[in-house]
Each structure stands twice: as structure tokens, then as C-alpha cells.
XYZ file of C-alpha atoms in Angstrom:
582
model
C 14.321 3.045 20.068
C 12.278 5.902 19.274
C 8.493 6.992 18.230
C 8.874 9.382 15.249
C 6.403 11.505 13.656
C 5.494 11.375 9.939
C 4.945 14.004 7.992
C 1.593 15.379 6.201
C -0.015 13.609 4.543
C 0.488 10.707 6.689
C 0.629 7.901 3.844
C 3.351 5.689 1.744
C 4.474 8.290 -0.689
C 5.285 11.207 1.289
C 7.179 9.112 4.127
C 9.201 7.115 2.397
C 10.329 9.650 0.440
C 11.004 11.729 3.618
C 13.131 8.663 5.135
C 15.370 8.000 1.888
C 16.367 12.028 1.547
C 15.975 13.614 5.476
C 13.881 16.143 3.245
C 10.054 17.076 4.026
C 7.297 17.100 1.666
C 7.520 20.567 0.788
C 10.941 19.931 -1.267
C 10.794 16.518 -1.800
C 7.760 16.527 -3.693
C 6.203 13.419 -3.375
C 3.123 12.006 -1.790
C 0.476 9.147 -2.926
C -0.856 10.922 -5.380
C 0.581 13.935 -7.220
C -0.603 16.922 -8.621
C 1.745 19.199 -10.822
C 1.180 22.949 -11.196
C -0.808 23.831 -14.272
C -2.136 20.128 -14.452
C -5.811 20.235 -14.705
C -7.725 19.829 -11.512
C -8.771 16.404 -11.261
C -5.497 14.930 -12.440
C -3.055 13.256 -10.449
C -0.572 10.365 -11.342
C 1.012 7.823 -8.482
C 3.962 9.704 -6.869
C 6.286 6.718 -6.745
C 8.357 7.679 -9.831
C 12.032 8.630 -9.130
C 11.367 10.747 -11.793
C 9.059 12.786 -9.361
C 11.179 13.100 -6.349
C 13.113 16.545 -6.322
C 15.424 15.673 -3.381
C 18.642 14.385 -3.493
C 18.264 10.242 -2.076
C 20.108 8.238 0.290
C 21.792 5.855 -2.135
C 22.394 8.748 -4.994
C 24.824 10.055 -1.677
C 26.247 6.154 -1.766
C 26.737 6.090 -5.350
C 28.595 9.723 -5.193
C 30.849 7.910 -3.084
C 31.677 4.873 -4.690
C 29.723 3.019 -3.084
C 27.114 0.287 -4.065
C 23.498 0.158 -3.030
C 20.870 -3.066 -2.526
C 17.425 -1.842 -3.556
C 14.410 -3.893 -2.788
C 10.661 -2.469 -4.500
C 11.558 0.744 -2.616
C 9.483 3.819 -3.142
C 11.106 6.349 -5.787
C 13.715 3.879 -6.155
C 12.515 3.366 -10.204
C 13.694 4.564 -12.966
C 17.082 3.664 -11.490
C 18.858 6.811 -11.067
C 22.235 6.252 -9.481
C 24.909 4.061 -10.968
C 25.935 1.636 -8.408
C 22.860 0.174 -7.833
C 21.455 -3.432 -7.577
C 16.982 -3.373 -7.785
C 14.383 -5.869 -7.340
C 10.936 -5.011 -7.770
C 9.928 -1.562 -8.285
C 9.231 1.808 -7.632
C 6.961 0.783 -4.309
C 3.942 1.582 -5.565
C 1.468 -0.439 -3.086
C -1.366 0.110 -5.356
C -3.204 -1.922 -8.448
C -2.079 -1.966 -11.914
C 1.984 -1.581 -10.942
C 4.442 -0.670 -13.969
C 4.923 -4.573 -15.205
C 1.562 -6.757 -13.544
C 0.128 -8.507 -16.416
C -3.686 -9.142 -13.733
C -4.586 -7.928 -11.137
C -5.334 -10.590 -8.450
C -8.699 -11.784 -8.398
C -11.685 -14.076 -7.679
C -14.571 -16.557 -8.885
C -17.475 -16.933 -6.921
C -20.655 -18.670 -7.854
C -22.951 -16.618 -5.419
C -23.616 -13.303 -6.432
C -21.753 -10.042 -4.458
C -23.625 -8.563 -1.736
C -26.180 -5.781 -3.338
C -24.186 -3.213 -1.091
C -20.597 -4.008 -2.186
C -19.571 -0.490 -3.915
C -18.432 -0.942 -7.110
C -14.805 -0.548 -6.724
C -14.700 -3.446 -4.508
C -16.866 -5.559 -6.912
C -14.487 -5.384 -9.625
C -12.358 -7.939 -7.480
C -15.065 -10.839 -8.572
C -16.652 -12.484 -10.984
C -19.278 -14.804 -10.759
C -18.989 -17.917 -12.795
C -21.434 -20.193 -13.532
C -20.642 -24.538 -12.914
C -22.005 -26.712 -14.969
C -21.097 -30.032 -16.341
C -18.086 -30.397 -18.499
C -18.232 -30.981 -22.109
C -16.051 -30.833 -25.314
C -13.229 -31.572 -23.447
C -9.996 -33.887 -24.928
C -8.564 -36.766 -23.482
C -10.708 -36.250 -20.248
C -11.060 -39.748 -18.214
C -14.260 -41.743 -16.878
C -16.387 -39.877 -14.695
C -18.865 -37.042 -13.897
C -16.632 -33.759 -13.974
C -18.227 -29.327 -13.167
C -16.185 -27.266 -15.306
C -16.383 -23.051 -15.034
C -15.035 -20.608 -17.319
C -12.534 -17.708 -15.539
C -11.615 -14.793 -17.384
C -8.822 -13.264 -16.917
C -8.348 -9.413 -17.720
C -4.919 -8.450 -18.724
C -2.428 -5.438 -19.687
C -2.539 -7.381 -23.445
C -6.706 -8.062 -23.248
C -8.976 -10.659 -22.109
C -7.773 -14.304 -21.405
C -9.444 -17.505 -20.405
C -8.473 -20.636 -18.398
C -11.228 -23.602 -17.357
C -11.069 -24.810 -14.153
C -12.303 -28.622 -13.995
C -13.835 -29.595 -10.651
C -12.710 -33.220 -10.272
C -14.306 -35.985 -7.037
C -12.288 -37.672 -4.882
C -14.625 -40.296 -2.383
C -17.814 -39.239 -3.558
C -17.401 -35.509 -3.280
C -15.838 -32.457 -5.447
C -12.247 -32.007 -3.746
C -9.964 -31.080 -6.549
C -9.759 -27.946 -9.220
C -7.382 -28.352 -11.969
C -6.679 -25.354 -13.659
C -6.249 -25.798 -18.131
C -5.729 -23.101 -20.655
C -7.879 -25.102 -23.453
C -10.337 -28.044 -22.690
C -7.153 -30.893 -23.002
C -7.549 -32.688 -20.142
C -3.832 -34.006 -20.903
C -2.257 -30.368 -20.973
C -3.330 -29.417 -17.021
C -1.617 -26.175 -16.093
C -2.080 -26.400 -11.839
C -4.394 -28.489 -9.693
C -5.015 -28.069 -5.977
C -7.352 -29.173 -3.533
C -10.002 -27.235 -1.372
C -8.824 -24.994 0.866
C -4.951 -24.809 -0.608
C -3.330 -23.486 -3.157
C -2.319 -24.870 -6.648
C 1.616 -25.234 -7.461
C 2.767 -22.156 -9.420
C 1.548 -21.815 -13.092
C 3.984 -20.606 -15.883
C 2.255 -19.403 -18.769
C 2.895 -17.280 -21.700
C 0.624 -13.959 -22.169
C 0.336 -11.636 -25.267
C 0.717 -7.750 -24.718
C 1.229 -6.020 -27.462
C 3.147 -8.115 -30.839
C 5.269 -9.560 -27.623
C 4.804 -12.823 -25.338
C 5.602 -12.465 -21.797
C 6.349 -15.622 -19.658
C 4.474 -15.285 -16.409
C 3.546 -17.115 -12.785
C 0.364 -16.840 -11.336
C -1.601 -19.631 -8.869
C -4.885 -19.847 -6.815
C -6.091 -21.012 -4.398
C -9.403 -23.027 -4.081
C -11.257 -21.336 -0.991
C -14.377 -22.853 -0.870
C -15.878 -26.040 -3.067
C -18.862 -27.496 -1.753
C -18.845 -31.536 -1.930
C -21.665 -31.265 -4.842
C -19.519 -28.696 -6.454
C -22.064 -25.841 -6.717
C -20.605 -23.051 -4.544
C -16.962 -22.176 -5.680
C -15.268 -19.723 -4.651
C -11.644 -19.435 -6.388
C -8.747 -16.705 -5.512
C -5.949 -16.069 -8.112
C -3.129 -14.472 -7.464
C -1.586 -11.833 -9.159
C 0.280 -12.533 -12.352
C 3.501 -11.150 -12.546
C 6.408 -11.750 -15.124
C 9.159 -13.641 -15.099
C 11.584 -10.930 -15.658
C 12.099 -7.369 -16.376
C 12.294 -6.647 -12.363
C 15.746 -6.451 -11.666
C 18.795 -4.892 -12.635
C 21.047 -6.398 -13.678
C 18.652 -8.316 -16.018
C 20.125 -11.291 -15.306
C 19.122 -11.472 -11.827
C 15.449 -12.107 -12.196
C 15.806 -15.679 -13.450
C 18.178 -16.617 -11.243
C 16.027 -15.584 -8.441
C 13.233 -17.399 -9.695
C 15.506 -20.434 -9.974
C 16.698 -20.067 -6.424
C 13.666 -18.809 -4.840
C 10.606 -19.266 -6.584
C 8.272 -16.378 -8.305
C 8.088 -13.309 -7.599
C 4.751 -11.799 -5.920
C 5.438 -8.118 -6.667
C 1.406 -7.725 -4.853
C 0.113 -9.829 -2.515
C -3.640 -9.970 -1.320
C -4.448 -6.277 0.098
C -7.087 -4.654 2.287
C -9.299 -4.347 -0.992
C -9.554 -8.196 -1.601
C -10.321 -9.162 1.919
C -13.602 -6.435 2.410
C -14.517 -7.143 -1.511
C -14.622 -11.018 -0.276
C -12.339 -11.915 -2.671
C -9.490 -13.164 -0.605
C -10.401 -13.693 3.586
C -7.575 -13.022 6.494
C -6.114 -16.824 5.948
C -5.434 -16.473 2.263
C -3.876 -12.904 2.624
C -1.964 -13.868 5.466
C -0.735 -16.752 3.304
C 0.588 -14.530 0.863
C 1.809 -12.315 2.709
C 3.887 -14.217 4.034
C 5.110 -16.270 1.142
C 6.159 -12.364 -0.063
C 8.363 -11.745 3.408
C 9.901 -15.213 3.220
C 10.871 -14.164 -0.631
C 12.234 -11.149 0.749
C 14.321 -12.608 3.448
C 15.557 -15.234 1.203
C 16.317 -13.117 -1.568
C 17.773 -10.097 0.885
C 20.224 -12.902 2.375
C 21.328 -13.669 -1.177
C 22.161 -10.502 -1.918
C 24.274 -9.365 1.060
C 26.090 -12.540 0.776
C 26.911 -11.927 -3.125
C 27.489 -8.371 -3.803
C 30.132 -5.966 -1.745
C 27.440 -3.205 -0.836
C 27.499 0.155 1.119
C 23.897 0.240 1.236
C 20.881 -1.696 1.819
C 17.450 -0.572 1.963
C 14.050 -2.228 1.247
C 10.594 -1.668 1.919
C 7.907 -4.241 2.575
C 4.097 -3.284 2.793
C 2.207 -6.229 4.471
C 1.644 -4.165 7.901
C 0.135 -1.146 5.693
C -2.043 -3.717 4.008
C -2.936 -5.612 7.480
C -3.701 -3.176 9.791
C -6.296 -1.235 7.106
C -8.969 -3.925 7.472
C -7.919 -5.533 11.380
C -7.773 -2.222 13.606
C -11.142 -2.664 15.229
C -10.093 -6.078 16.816
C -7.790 -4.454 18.966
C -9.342 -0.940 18.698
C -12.087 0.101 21.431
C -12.263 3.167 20.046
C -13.843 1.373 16.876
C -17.706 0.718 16.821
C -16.753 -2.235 15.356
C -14.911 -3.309 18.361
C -15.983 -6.596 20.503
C -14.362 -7.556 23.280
C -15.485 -11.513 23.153
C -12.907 -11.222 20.071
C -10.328 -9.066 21.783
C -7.996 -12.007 22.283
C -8.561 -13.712 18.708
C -7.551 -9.694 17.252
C -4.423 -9.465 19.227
C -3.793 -13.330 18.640
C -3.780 -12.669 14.817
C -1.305 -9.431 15.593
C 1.013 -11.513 16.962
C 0.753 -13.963 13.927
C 1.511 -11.222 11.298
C 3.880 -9.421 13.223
C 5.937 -12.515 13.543
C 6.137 -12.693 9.991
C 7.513 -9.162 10.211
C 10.166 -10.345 13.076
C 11.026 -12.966 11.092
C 12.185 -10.798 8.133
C 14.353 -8.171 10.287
C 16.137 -11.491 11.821
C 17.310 -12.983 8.331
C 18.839 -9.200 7.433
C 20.344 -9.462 11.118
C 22.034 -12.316 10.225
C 23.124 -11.570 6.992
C 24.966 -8.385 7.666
C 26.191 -9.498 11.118
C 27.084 -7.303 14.012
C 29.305 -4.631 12.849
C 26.713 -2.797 10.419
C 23.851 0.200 11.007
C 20.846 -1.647 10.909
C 17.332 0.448 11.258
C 13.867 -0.387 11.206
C 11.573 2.245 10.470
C 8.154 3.050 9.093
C 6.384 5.417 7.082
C 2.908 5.920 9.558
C 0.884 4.547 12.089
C -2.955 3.923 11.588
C -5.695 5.335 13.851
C -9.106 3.503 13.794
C -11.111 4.746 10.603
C -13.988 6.539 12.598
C -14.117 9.831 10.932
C -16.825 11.244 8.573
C -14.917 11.648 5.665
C -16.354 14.465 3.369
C -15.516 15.430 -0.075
C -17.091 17.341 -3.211
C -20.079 17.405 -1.781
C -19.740 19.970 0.951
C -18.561 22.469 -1.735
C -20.898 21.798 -4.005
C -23.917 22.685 -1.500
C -21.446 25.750 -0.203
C -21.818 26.775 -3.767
C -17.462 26.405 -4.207
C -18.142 23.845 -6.795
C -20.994 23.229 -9.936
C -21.411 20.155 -12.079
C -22.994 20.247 -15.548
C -26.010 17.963 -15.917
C -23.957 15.044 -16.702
C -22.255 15.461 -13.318
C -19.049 16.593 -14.158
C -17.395 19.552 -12.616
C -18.411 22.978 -14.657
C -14.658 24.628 -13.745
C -16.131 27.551 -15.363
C -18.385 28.039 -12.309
C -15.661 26.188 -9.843
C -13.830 28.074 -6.994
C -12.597 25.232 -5.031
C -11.925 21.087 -5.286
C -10.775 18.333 -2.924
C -8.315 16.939 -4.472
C -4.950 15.129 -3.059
C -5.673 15.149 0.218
C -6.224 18.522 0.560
C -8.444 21.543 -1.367
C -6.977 22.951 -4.372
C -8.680 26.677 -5.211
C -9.406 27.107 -8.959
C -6.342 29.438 -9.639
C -5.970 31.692 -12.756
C -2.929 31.919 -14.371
C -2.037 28.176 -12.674
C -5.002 26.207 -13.463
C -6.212 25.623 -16.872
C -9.438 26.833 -16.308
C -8.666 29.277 -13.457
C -11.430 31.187 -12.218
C -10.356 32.403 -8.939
C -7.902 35.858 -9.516
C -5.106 35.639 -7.395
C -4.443 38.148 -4.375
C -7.388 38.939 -2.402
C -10.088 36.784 -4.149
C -7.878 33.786 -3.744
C -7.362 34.561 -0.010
C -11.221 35.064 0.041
C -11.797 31.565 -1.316
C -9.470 30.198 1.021
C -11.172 31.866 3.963
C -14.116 30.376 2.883
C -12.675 26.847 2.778
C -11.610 27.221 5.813
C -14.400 28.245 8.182
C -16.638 25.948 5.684
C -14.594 22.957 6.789
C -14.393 23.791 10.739
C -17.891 24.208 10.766
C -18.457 20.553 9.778
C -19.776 18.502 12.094
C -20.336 14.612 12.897
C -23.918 13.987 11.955
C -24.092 11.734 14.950
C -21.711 13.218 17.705
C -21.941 16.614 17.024
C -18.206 16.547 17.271
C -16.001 18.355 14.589
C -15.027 16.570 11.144
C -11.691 18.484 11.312
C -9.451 18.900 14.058
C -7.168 21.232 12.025
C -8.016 23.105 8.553
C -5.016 26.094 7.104
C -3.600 27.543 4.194
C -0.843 24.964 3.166
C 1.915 28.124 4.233
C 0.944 28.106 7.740
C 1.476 24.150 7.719
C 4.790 24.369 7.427
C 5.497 22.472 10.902
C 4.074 19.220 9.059
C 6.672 19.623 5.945
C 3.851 21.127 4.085
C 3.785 24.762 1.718
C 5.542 23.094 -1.624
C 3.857 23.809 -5.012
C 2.465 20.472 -5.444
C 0.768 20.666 -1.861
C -3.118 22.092 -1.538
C -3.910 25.148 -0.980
C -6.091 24.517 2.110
C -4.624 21.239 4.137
C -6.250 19.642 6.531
C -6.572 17.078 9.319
C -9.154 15.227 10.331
C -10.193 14.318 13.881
C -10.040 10.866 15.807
C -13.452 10.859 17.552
C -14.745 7.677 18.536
C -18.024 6.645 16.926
C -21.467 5.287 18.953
C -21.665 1.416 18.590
C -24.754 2.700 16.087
C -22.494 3.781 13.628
C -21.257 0.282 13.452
C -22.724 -1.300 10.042
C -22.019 -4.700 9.119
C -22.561 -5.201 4.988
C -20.366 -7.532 4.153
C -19.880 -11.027 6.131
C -16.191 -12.780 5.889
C -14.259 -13.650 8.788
C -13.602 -11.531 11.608
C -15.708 -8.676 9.826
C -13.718 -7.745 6.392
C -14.415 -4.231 6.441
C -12.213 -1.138 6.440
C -11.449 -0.482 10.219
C -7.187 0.855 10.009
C -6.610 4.269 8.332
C -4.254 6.583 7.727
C -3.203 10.039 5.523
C -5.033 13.851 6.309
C -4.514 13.184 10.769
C -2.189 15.159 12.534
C 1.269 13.244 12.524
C 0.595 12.607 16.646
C -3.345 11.883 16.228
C -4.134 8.720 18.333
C -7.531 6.795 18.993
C -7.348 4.312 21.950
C -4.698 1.676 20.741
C -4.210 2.992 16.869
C -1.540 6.212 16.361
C -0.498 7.477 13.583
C 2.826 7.897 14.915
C 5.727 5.283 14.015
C 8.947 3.947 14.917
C 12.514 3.947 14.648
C 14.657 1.115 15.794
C 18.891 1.244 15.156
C 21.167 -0.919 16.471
C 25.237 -0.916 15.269
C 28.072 0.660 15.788
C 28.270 4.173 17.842
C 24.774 3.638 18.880
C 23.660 3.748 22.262
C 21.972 0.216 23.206
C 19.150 -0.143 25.557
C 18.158 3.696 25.082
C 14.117 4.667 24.787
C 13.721 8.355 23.692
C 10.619 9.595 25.781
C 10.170 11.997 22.473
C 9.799 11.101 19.600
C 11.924 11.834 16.570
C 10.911 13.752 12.629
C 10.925 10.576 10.321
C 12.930 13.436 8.328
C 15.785 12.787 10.772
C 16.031 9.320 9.941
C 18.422 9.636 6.713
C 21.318 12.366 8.328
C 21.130 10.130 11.946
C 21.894 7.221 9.672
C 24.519 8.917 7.287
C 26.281 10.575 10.685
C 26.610 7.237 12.165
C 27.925 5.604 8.591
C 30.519 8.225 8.230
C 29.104 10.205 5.231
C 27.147 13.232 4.218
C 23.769 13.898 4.639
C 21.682 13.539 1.337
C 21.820 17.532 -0.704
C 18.435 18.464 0.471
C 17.821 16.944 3.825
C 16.229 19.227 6.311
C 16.202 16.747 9.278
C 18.806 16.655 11.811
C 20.847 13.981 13.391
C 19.336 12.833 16.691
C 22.608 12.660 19.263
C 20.917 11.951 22.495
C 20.687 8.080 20.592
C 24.287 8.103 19.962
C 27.459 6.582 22.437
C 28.637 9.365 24.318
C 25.721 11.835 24.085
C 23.561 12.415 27.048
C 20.384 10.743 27.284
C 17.207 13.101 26.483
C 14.849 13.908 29.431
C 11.489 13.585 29.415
């Protein structure tokens, strides 16, 4: 066992990337979000692509060798780019609007958001309206509510009516149709569960896609009037795997595929709460296991690798119930936090055991991660602090006048508005582009907490004196920075929105110092191996480079480092070696 540090930025796309070639960030290229040289300076595009990773990967070594590789939804795993190479899912993109969804999950509420809800959060519901049902076909005796839910996908705007249906006296029951035929019901389930899984045929383009989505019915008052209805995200039947073939057979075998589950974003926005993501979440891991068991059983493989994200998604919105450090912290609910820890985390135990026993005793087996989170108690800054620095003009309209621009946060970082790089490059390189940077710089260490006093920034460089964090590539910032882990006065604490245990953004990772802690949350990681020529027993009282992950693994396999790796392999964990000291 070892901690190991991440590299900057401290977030999915980097990291993974990092583990899967040994190389940093400067050469591999890849982080959240990318910017290319001479794109303009407020594009980026998802850095997830294989297409967009420049280092050499650990199953492209495999495949050199003959060898064939399991791929579960693994970050720049897609487009496939090695022979020998069985995929599920795809290119690990955590985020909304992945290469094949047809919707994005979503809910139906018949109260109205709260006023304060930002607007990215309220796109996750829509209020319906319940009224009595009418027009319908073949509907039985008896008062029925009916609601409209619109459904927004890649091929345009669809709608299914849910009918609210008694049972004793009371609303219980939402069935779920795609036309008013009460003889051609698509799901049904009762409050507080979910429906059975809906297959369903959706137009995008000239073509029709068979799909599975299902909801779940989270609230339904007895008269009916307050509704509150979570649907999942609707994801195709194939076109996920390769071979082809494979999708439908694990469908058959396993069920539907959630490519998405619930994330952070649902639970503040209200649409989902902790139970229903939970719920999901584990329905994914169980998929997982079930599938990953499958796999190892039916193919002769050299290589299996696999990312899942539900501890990303979990620990963004549940840090401050085991966080002091958090304003939103309360110790009356310490013990219900660390309760629901142990909940999730089983789910996570759960998964490593059915890999475990699929592969048996004689393989390399490691569990690693890409980051930590620290509690979110910063004073993020942005645009803003140019603009009044006088870095950055907007026309009247708002929109950045580039022509007046010198500097831009963008990335995770502040890119300078470069001639001869940029499009509309205003900055001359050499001394004026130093000049700018300077400026940057001692603009963003003079920022201050506006209620601490304490600094926003803990470190602020030129991207070539990072270099220590895998930074100074030509897709990094010019000026990178870190931000600072102060803890915040219970004042700061705000509480908008009202779900269970809080819903609001607490777990955070990305711009922090790879070894940045607050008082239970780090942004440091782990790295658990167990097999063959490993030492057993052994806690490293350092911690490891997540790049050393990939040429410790391929050293204790038998076979060459990826190409580009820049890690090294960590010995003292190895049989034979002497232990580290502290």
C-alpha cells in the first residue's frame, strides 16, 4: 500500500491518463478539458479522446506484444487504438452529453426550483403540471392525474405521460405510456421505487435507436399533487462494445447498461437525493462486477483495466459530513456522514472482490485512483479579477473584446493572449509576454479571502517553473496555479437548497497542490497491489508519483514500460527490496 500524488491539475483527465502511460501531463497531453495551440481562447473540447493522448498507453505495450487487453469505459481508451482489444463503454468521459447518450438524466417536479438554483443546475428539472386525465384509450373505471414529461434528446424533443393511478384511497402508482393507450403501458412503479426498465425506440437523425431508460417515483403525495419523478439516463442498446456483438449479449445476461448514473449535479439541483444516486450507483458497480467476471472468464487476456467513477461523483457533494474543516460541517451528523461512507465504499469493496475472484491468486492486481478531494472552501475567482486589473475587456454585449485582451482563465490555469499563437494575439512575445505574466502573477498572490484575509492562492508560476507537478507542455497555461485549503468561518456556511443531508457542493478537486489537505479531505490518493513478486503487508511511509504506477506494474508483469513513461518503478514495494524508511 501506498499514498501517491497526482499530478496538476488534480482531476479525471490528466490522472488517468498519467496511470495508463507512466507519462506526466506535460507529454501526455491530456487533462479535463483541452486547449490546442492556435485554438481560439475560449475553446476547449473534453480531453477523453484517444485521439488526444500523445503518449504511448499501457495496453498499446500489451497489444505490441501479442497480447489481449479488457477495457472497461476507461479514459482515452476510445477510438480503439490497439488491435487486441475487447471495450465496453467509452472513452471515460464522467461528464453530460457522452459520445452515444440519447438524454441526459432528469426530473419532474410539480413545485417550482428554488429562486437561487443557478441555472446550470436548473436545467436538471422541469416542472410539470397534474391534472386530471383525459383523451386517453382503453383507460379503466376510476379517477386517474396524468402529467406530460418531455424528454430532450440527441434526435429532438420527445414525450411520454405518466398516469398517476390509486391504490386504497390514495395516489401510489405512476405508469409510464408513450401515447394516451392505457393498454400499451411502457413501465409502472410505485412511490418511492423504481419502474422495471423501459425499451423504447428513439429517432436521431433518418435512424431509430433501441434504448433503456427507467425512473423512479420519489415523491407522490396521496392526493397526487406534489410529484416529483427522476429518470434515468437513456442509453442505447448497442454500439458500446467491441466486438459489436457483445452489447446484446450483455444486456441479455446482465441487464442495461447505465453508461451515467446520478452525479453530484442531480443531487444539489434536487433532481435526484443521496438514496436514489446511491441506488444507481450501485446498480452501475454490480453491472461492472458482473460483466468484469464475464469477461475474465471468457476471453484469454494479458490485460485488464477499468475505471469506475461513483467515488468522484460521491465525495463532490458529501465531504462536509465528515469534513470539520467545512462550514458546513455538524457534528450531531458526524456519525450519519461516516455511516453513509461506509455504505458507498462497500459498494466499492464489493467490486474489487468480484475482480479478486475472477482472476484468482496468481495475477497483478492494483487499485488505484486518479485524486483525492479536499473540502471545497476556497474563493474561487475567475474573469473577473482581470477584468477589474484591466488584463481583460468585454464589448457591451459582454463578450471578451480580444482586441483589448492580455490575459484569460481558461483550463484551469491563465492563458496570455499570445501573437503569433492565438488568433487574435495581442500580447508580443519576449519581454511583453513575460510582463503580462508578471502581472498575473503578483495579481493572483495578492488575492485575498474576503472573509479571512487569508490568500486565494497558495501557489501561482509560469507553467515552466511547474515542472515538478508534470506541468510546462503546450497545451498547459501559461500561468498555473493552486489554490489554498483554508478553512472557512461557520458564516460562510449558506444553505439554498434543502434535500437530505444538505445537497450542496462540499468535495472538490483540480488547481490544489497534489499534497494539499483540509482536516479529513486530501487530494492525495492511493495505490494498492497485491500478486506475484510483491511484497505483502508493506505500508510506504511516502508516497508514490501516480506516474509510477504503469512501469511498477509493467516491471512486475515482465514487460516494457509504455514509450513515453517518465515514472519509475517503485522497488522498496517489491520481494527482495528493502523496505523504505520514513
Amino acid at each position: 500500500y501506498s499514498r501517491a500524488l497526482p499530478h496538476w491539475p488534480a482531476e479525471t483527465g490528466c490522472n488517468w491518463a498519467t496511470i495508463a502511460t507512466g507519462a506526466t501531463p506535460a507529454r501526455h497531453g491530456c487533462k479535463y478539458s483541452v486547449h490546442l495551440p492556435g485554438w481560439p481562447l475560449d475553446k476547449v473540447v473534453p480531453g477523453f479522446s484517444s485521439e488526444l493522448c500523445r503518449a504511448e498507453q499501457i495496453w498499446q505495450v500489451v497489444d505490441r506484444l501479442g497480447g489481449l487487453s479488457i477495457i472497461i469505459d476507461y479514459p482515452q481508451s476510445y477510438p480503439i487504438n490497439a488491435k487486441r482489444v475487447v471495450h465496453v463503454g467509452e472513452d471515460g468521459y464522467p461528464g453530460p452529453n457522452s459520445r452515444l447518450c440519447i438524454a441526459n438524466a432528469h426530473a419532474y417536479v410539480t413545485r417550482d426550483p428554488p429562486p437561487e438554483l443557478p441555472e446550470y443546475l436548473r436545467r436538471y428539472l422541469t416542472k410539470v403540471e397534474v391534472r386530471r386525465a383525459e383523451g386517453w384509450a382503453n383507460l379503466p373505471e376510476g379517477e386517474r392525474l396524468e402529467a406530460e414529461l418531455p424528454v430532450e434528446t440527441r434526435g429532438g424533443a420527445v414525450t411520454f405521460y405518466a398516469l398517476l393511478e390509486r391504490e386504497g384511497g390514495a395516489y401510489r402508482r405512476v405508469s409510464l405510456f408513450a401515447e394516451r393507450d392505457y393498454s400499451k403501458k411502457l413501465g409502472e412503479a410505485q412511490a418511492g421505487s423504481w419502474s422495471n426498465w423501459v425499451r423504447w425506440r428513439f429517432r436521431l437523425g433518418g435512424e431509430i435507436v433501441w434504448a433503456y431508460f427507467r425512473y423512479k417515483v420519489i415523491e407522490l403525495s396521496e392526493d397526487g399533487r406534489s410529484l416529483h419523478i427522476y429518470m434515468s439516463q437513456v442509453y442505447p442498446e448497442e454500439g458500446w462494445t467491441h466486438p459489436p456483438e457483445l452489447a446484446k449479449e450483455l444486456v441479455n445476461r446482465f441487464g442495461p447498461y447505465l453508461h451515467r448514473p446520478t452525479e453530484q449535479a442531480l443531487v444539489v439541483s434536487g433532481a435526484s437525493d443521496i438514496e436514489t444516486f446511491i441506488e444507481e450507483q450501485e446498480y452501475q458497480a454490480e453491472w461492472y462486477s458482473k460483466v468484469a467476471s464475464h469477461l475474465l472468464r471468457k476471453y484469454d487476456w494479458s490485460l485488464f483495466i477499468m475505471k469506475w467513477h461513483g467515488p468522484d461523483f460521491f465525495e463532490h457533494f458529501s465531504l462536509h459530513m465528515i469534513d470539520p474543516s467545512h462550514p458546513l460541517f455538524d457534528p450531531e451528523r458526524e456519525a450519519e456522514g461516516w455511516e453513509l461512507y461506509a455504505r458507498f465504499y462497500g459498494i466499492c469493496d464489493r467490486l474489487v472482490s468480484s475482480v479478486l475472484s475472477a482472476v484468482g491468486d496468481d495475477v497483478v492486481v492494483a487499485v488505484v485512483a486518479d485524486h483525492g478531494h479536499v473540502a471545497n472552501v476556497v474563493h474561487h475567482v475567475g474573469n473577473e479579477v482581470l477584468e477589474e486589473a484591466g488584463l481583460l475587456a468585454r464589448r457591451p454585449d459582454g463578450s471578451v473584446d480580444w482586441s483589448r485582451t492580455k490575459a484569460v482563465f481558461l483550463a484551469e490555469g491563465v492563458w496570455v493572449n499570445l501573437k503569433g499563437r492565438d488568433p487574435h494575439g495581442v500580447v508580443e512575445p519576449g519581454e511583453e509576454y513575460e510582463r503580462v505574466r508578471d502581472e498575473v502573477i503578483a495579481l493572483l498572490l495578492s488575492l485575498r479571502d474576503p472573509e479571512t484575509g487569508r490568500p486565494v492562492f497558495s501557489m501561482v508560476c509560469r507553467r515552466e517553473e511547474a515542472k515538478a507537478l508534470g506541468v510546462g507542455g503546450d497545451r498547459d497555461p501559461d500561468v498555473v496555479f493552486c489554490y489554498s485549503t483554508w478553512a472557512q468561518p461557520k458564516a460562510r456556511a449558506k444553505r439554498p437548497l434543502k434535500h437530505p443531508l444538505w445537497g450542496v457542493v462540499t468535495g472538490t478537486h483540480g488547481a490544489y497542490l497534489p499534497s494539499a489537505k483540509t482536516a479529513v479531505g486530501t487530494i492525495e490518493t492511493v495505490f494498492i497491489v497485491r500478486g506475484p513478486g510483491v511484497k505483502r503487508g508493506y505500508r510506504r511511509p511516502r508516497p508514490i508519483a501516480l506516474s509510477d504506477v504503469a512501469p511498477t506494474l509493467c516491471y512486475v508483469a515482465g514487460i516494457p514500460a509504455p514509450r513515453d513513461a517518465e515514472g519509475r518503478v517503485v522497488r522498496d514495494m517489491l520481494e527482495g527490496e528493502p523496505d523504505l524508511e520514513a
